[in-house]
GROMACS .gro file of C-alpha atoms in nm:
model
  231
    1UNK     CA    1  11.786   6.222   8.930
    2UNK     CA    2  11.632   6.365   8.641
    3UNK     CA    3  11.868   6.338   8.406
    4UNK     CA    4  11.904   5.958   8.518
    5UNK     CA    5  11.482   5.938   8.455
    6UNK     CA    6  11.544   6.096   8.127
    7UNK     CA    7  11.833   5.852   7.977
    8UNK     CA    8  11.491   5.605   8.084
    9UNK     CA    9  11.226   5.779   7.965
   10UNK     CA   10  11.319   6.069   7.719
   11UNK     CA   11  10.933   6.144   7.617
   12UNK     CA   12  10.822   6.203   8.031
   13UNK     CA   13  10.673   6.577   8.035
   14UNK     CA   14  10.715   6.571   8.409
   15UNK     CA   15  11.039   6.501   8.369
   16UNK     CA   16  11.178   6.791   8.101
   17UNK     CA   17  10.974   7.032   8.291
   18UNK     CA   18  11.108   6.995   8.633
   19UNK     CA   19  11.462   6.965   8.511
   20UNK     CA   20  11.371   7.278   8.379
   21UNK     CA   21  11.266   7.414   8.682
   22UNK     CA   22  11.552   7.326   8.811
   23UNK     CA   23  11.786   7.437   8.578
   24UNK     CA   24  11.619   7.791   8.606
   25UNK     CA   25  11.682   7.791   9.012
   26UNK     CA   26  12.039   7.690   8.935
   27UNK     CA   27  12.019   8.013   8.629
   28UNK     CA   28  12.129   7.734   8.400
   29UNK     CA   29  11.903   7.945   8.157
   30UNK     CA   30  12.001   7.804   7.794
   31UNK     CA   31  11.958   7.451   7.983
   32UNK     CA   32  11.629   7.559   8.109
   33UNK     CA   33  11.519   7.675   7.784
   34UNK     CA   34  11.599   7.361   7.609
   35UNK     CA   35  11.363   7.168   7.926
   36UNK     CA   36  11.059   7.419   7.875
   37UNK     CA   37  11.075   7.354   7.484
   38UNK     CA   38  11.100   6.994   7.473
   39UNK     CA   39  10.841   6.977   7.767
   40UNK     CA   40  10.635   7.205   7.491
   41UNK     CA   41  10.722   6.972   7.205
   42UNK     CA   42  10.527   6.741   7.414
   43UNK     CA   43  10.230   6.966   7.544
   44UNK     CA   44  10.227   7.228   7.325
   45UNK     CA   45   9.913   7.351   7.497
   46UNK     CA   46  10.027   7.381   7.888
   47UNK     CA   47   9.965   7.766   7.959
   48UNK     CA   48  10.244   7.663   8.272
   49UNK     CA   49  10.519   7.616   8.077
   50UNK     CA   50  10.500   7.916   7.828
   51UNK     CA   51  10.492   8.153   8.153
   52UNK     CA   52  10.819   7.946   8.290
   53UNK     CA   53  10.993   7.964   7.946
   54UNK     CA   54  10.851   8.363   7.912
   55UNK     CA   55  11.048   8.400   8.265
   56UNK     CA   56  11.337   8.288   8.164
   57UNK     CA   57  11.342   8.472   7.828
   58UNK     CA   58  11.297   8.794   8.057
   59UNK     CA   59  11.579   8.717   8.205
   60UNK     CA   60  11.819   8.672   7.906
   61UNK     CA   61  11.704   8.962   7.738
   62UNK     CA   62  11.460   8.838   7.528
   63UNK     CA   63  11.156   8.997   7.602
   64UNK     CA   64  10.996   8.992   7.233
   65UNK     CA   65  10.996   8.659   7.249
   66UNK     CA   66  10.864   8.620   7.675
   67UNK     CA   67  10.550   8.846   7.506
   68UNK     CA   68  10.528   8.626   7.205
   69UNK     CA   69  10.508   8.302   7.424
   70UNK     CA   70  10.290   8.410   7.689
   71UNK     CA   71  10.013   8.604   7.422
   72UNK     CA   72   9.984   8.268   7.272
   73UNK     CA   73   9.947   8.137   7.638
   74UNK     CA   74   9.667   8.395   7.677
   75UNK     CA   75   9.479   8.238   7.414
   76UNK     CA   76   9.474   7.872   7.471
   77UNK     CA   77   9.375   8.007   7.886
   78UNK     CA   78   9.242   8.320   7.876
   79UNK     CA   79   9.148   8.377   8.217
   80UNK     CA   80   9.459   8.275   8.373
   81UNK     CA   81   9.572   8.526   8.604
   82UNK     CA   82   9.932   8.415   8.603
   83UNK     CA   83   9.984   8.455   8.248
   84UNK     CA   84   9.848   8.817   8.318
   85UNK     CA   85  10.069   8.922   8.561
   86UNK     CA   86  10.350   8.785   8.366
   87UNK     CA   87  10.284   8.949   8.046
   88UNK     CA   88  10.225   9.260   8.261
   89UNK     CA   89  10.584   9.231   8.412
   90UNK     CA   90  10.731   9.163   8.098
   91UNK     CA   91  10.586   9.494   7.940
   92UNK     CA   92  10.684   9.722   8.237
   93UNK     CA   93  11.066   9.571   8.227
   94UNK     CA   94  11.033   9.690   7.823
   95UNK     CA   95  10.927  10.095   7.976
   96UNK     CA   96  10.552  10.004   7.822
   97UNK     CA   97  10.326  10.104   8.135
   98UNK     CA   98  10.005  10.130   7.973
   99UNK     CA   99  10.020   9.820   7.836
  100UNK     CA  100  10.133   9.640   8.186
  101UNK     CA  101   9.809   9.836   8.357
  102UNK     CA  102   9.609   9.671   8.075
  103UNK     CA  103   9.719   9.308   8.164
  104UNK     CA  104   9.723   9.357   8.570
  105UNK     CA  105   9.354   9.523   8.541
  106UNK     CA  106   9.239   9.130   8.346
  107UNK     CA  107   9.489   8.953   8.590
  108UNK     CA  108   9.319   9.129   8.910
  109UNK     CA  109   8.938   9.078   8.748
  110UNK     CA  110   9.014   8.708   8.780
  111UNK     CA  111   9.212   8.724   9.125
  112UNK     CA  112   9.160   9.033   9.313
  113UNK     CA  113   9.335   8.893   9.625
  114UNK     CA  114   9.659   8.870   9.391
  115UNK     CA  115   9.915   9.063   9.639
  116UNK     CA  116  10.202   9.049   9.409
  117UNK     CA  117   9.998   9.192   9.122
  118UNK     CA  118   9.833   9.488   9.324
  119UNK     CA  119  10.240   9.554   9.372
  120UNK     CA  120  10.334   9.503   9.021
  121UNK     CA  121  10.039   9.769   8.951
  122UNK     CA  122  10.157  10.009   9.175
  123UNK     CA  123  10.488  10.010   9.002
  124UNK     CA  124  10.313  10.065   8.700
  125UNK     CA  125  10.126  10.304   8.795
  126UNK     CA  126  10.442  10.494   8.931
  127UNK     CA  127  10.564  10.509   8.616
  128UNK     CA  128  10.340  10.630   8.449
  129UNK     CA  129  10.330  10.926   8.726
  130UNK     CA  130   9.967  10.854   8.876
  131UNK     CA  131  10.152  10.803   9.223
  132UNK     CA  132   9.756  10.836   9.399
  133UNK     CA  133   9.660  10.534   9.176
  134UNK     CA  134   9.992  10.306   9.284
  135UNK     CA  135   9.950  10.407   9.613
  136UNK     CA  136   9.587  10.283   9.609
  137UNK     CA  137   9.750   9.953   9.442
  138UNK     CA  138   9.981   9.890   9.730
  139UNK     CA  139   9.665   9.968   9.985
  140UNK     CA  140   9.493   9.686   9.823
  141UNK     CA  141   9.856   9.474   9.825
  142UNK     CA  142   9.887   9.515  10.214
  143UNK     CA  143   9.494   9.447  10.257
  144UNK     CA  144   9.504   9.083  10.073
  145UNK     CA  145   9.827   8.986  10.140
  146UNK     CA  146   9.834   8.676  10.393
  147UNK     CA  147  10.247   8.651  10.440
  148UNK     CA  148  10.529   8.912  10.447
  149UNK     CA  149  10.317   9.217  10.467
  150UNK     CA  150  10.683   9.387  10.549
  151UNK     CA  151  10.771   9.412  10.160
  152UNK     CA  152  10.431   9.606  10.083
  153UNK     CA  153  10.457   9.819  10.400
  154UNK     CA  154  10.804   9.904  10.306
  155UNK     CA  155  10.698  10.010   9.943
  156UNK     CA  156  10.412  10.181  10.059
  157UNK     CA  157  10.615  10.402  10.351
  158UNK     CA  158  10.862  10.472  10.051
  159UNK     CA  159  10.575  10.649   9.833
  160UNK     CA  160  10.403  10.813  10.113
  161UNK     CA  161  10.721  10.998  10.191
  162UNK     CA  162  10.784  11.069   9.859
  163UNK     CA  163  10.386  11.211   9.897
  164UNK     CA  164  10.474  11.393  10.136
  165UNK     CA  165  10.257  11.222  10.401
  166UNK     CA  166  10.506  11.193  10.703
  167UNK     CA  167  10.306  11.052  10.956
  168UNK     CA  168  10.161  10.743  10.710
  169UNK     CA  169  10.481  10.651  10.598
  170UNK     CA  170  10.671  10.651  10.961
  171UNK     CA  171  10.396  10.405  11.081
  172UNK     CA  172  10.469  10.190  10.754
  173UNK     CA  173  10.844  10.166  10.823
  174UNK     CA  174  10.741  10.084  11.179
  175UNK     CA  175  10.543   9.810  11.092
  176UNK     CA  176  10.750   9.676  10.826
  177UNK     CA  177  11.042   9.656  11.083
  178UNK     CA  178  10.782   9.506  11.317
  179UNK     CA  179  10.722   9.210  11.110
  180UNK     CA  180  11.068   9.161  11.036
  181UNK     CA  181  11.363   9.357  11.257
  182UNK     CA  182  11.614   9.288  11.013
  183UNK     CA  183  11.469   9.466  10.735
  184UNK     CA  184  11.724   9.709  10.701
  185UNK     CA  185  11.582   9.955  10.474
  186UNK     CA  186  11.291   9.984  10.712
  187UNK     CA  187  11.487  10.115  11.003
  188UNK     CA  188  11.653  10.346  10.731
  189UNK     CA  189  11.338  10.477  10.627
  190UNK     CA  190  11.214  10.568  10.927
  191UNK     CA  191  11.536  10.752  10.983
  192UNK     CA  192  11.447  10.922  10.703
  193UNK     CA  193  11.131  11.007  10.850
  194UNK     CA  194  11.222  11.113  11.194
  195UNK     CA  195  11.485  11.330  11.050
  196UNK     CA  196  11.263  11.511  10.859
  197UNK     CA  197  10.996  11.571  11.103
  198UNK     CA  198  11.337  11.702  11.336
  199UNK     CA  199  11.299  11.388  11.564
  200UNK     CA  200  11.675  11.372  11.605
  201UNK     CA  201  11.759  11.112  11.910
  202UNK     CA  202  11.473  10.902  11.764
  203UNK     CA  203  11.634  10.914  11.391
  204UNK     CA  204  12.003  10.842  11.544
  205UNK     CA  205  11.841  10.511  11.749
  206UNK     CA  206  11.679  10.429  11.403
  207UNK     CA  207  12.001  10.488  11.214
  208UNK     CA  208  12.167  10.256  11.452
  209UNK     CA  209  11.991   9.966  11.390
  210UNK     CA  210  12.011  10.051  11.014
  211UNK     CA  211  12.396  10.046  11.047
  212UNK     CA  212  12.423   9.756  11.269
  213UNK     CA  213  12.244   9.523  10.999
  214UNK     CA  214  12.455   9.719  10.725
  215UNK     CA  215  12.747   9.821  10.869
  216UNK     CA  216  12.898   9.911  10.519
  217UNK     CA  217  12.656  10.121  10.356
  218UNK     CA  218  12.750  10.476  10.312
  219UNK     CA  219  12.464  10.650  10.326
  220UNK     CA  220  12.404  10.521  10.737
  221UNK     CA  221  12.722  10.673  10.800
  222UNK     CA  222  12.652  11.018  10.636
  223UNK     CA  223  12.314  11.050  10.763
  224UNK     CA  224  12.403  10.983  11.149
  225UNK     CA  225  12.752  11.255  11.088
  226UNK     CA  226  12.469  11.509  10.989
  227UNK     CA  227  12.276  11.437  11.262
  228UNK     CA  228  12.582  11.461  11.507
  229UNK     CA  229  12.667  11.782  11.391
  230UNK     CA  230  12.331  11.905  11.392
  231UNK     CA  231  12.366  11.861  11.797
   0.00000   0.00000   0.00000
């Protein structure tokens, strides 16, 4: 349907950009690149379409030009929290953490219930080694988010065991696999847990819903033979 709207109306901005849109879903991305930047020929000032066109670019391999795009975004909207977080996730996929921190600290001033960018910070600040500060990014993730808390809780039981803080992250995986009983590497992770803490019949009933949902992952397998022999 939009390519029949376009052989009408080749100069429709609505059009190019949700073609593009949906070329992008479909990972058409040289067809979805050609959308953005004839939408762009026609708006050349909607901060929306650099940060879909930036997206795509990430994508390809093209990050130079995703940062290019989306700092010229940052001008013509500067307090756009979206364009932000973008640049910010384009900078951490390029190893630069410091300079991802810098754009999630402006992106958070203007939205500080921004769940996914309190995540993206955390990972940032993993990176960069200040687990305490990511782990206070993922607190603040969990606190604002308003739908699948399950993905924060998970990443947040993950770097409390790596913390060493047993008892936090078993109540993480818990609720994580709470909100959603097919998260898999929930059920794994409090395996994890429970072995650790020498919890043994509780790990092996964790490990078994773990390998019911993923019957072909190894590491299931090899974790319940060492707790079977441990008997």
């Amino acid at each position: 349907y939009f390519d029949k709207g376009l052989s009408i109306n080749d100069s429709s901005l609505r059009l190019w950009k949700w073609r593009g849109v949906v070329n992008a879903e479909l990972q058409q991305w040289d067809d979805a690149l050609e959308d953005y930047q004839k939408a762009l020929e026609l708006n050349p000032a909607d901060p929306d379409l650099y940060i879909r066109k930036a997206k795509v670019l990430q994508k390809t391999g093209k990050p130079e030009e995703a940062i290019r795009d989306l700092l010229f975004a940052s001008e013509l909207s500067p307090d756009d929290p979206e364009i932000s977080y973008t640049l910010g996730n384009v900078y951490l996929s390029v190893g630069d953490a410091e300079r991802a921190l810098d754009r999630y600290a402006v992106a958070l001033k203007s939205k500080p219930d921004f769940d996914d960018c309190w995540a993206a910070q955390a990972e940032a600040f993993e990176k960069a080694g200040r687990a305490e500060e990511a782990l206070n990014s993922l607190n603040q993730a969990v606190a604002c988010t308003t739908q699948k808390p399950e993905r924060f809780l998970l990443r947040r039981g993950n770097l409390k065991q790596q913390l060493g803080e047993s008892r936090g992250a078993l109540e993480d995986f818990q609720a994580a696999r709470t909100q959603d009983a097919e998260l898999a590497e929930a059920w794994l992770g409090e395996a994890r847990v429970l072995m650790a803490v020498n919890k043994r019949d509780e790990a092996l009933t964790a490990l078994a819903r773990f390998i019911n949902l993923r019957p072909e992952d190894a590491e299931g397998r090899r974790l319940r033979e060492s707790l079977m022999r441990s008997e």
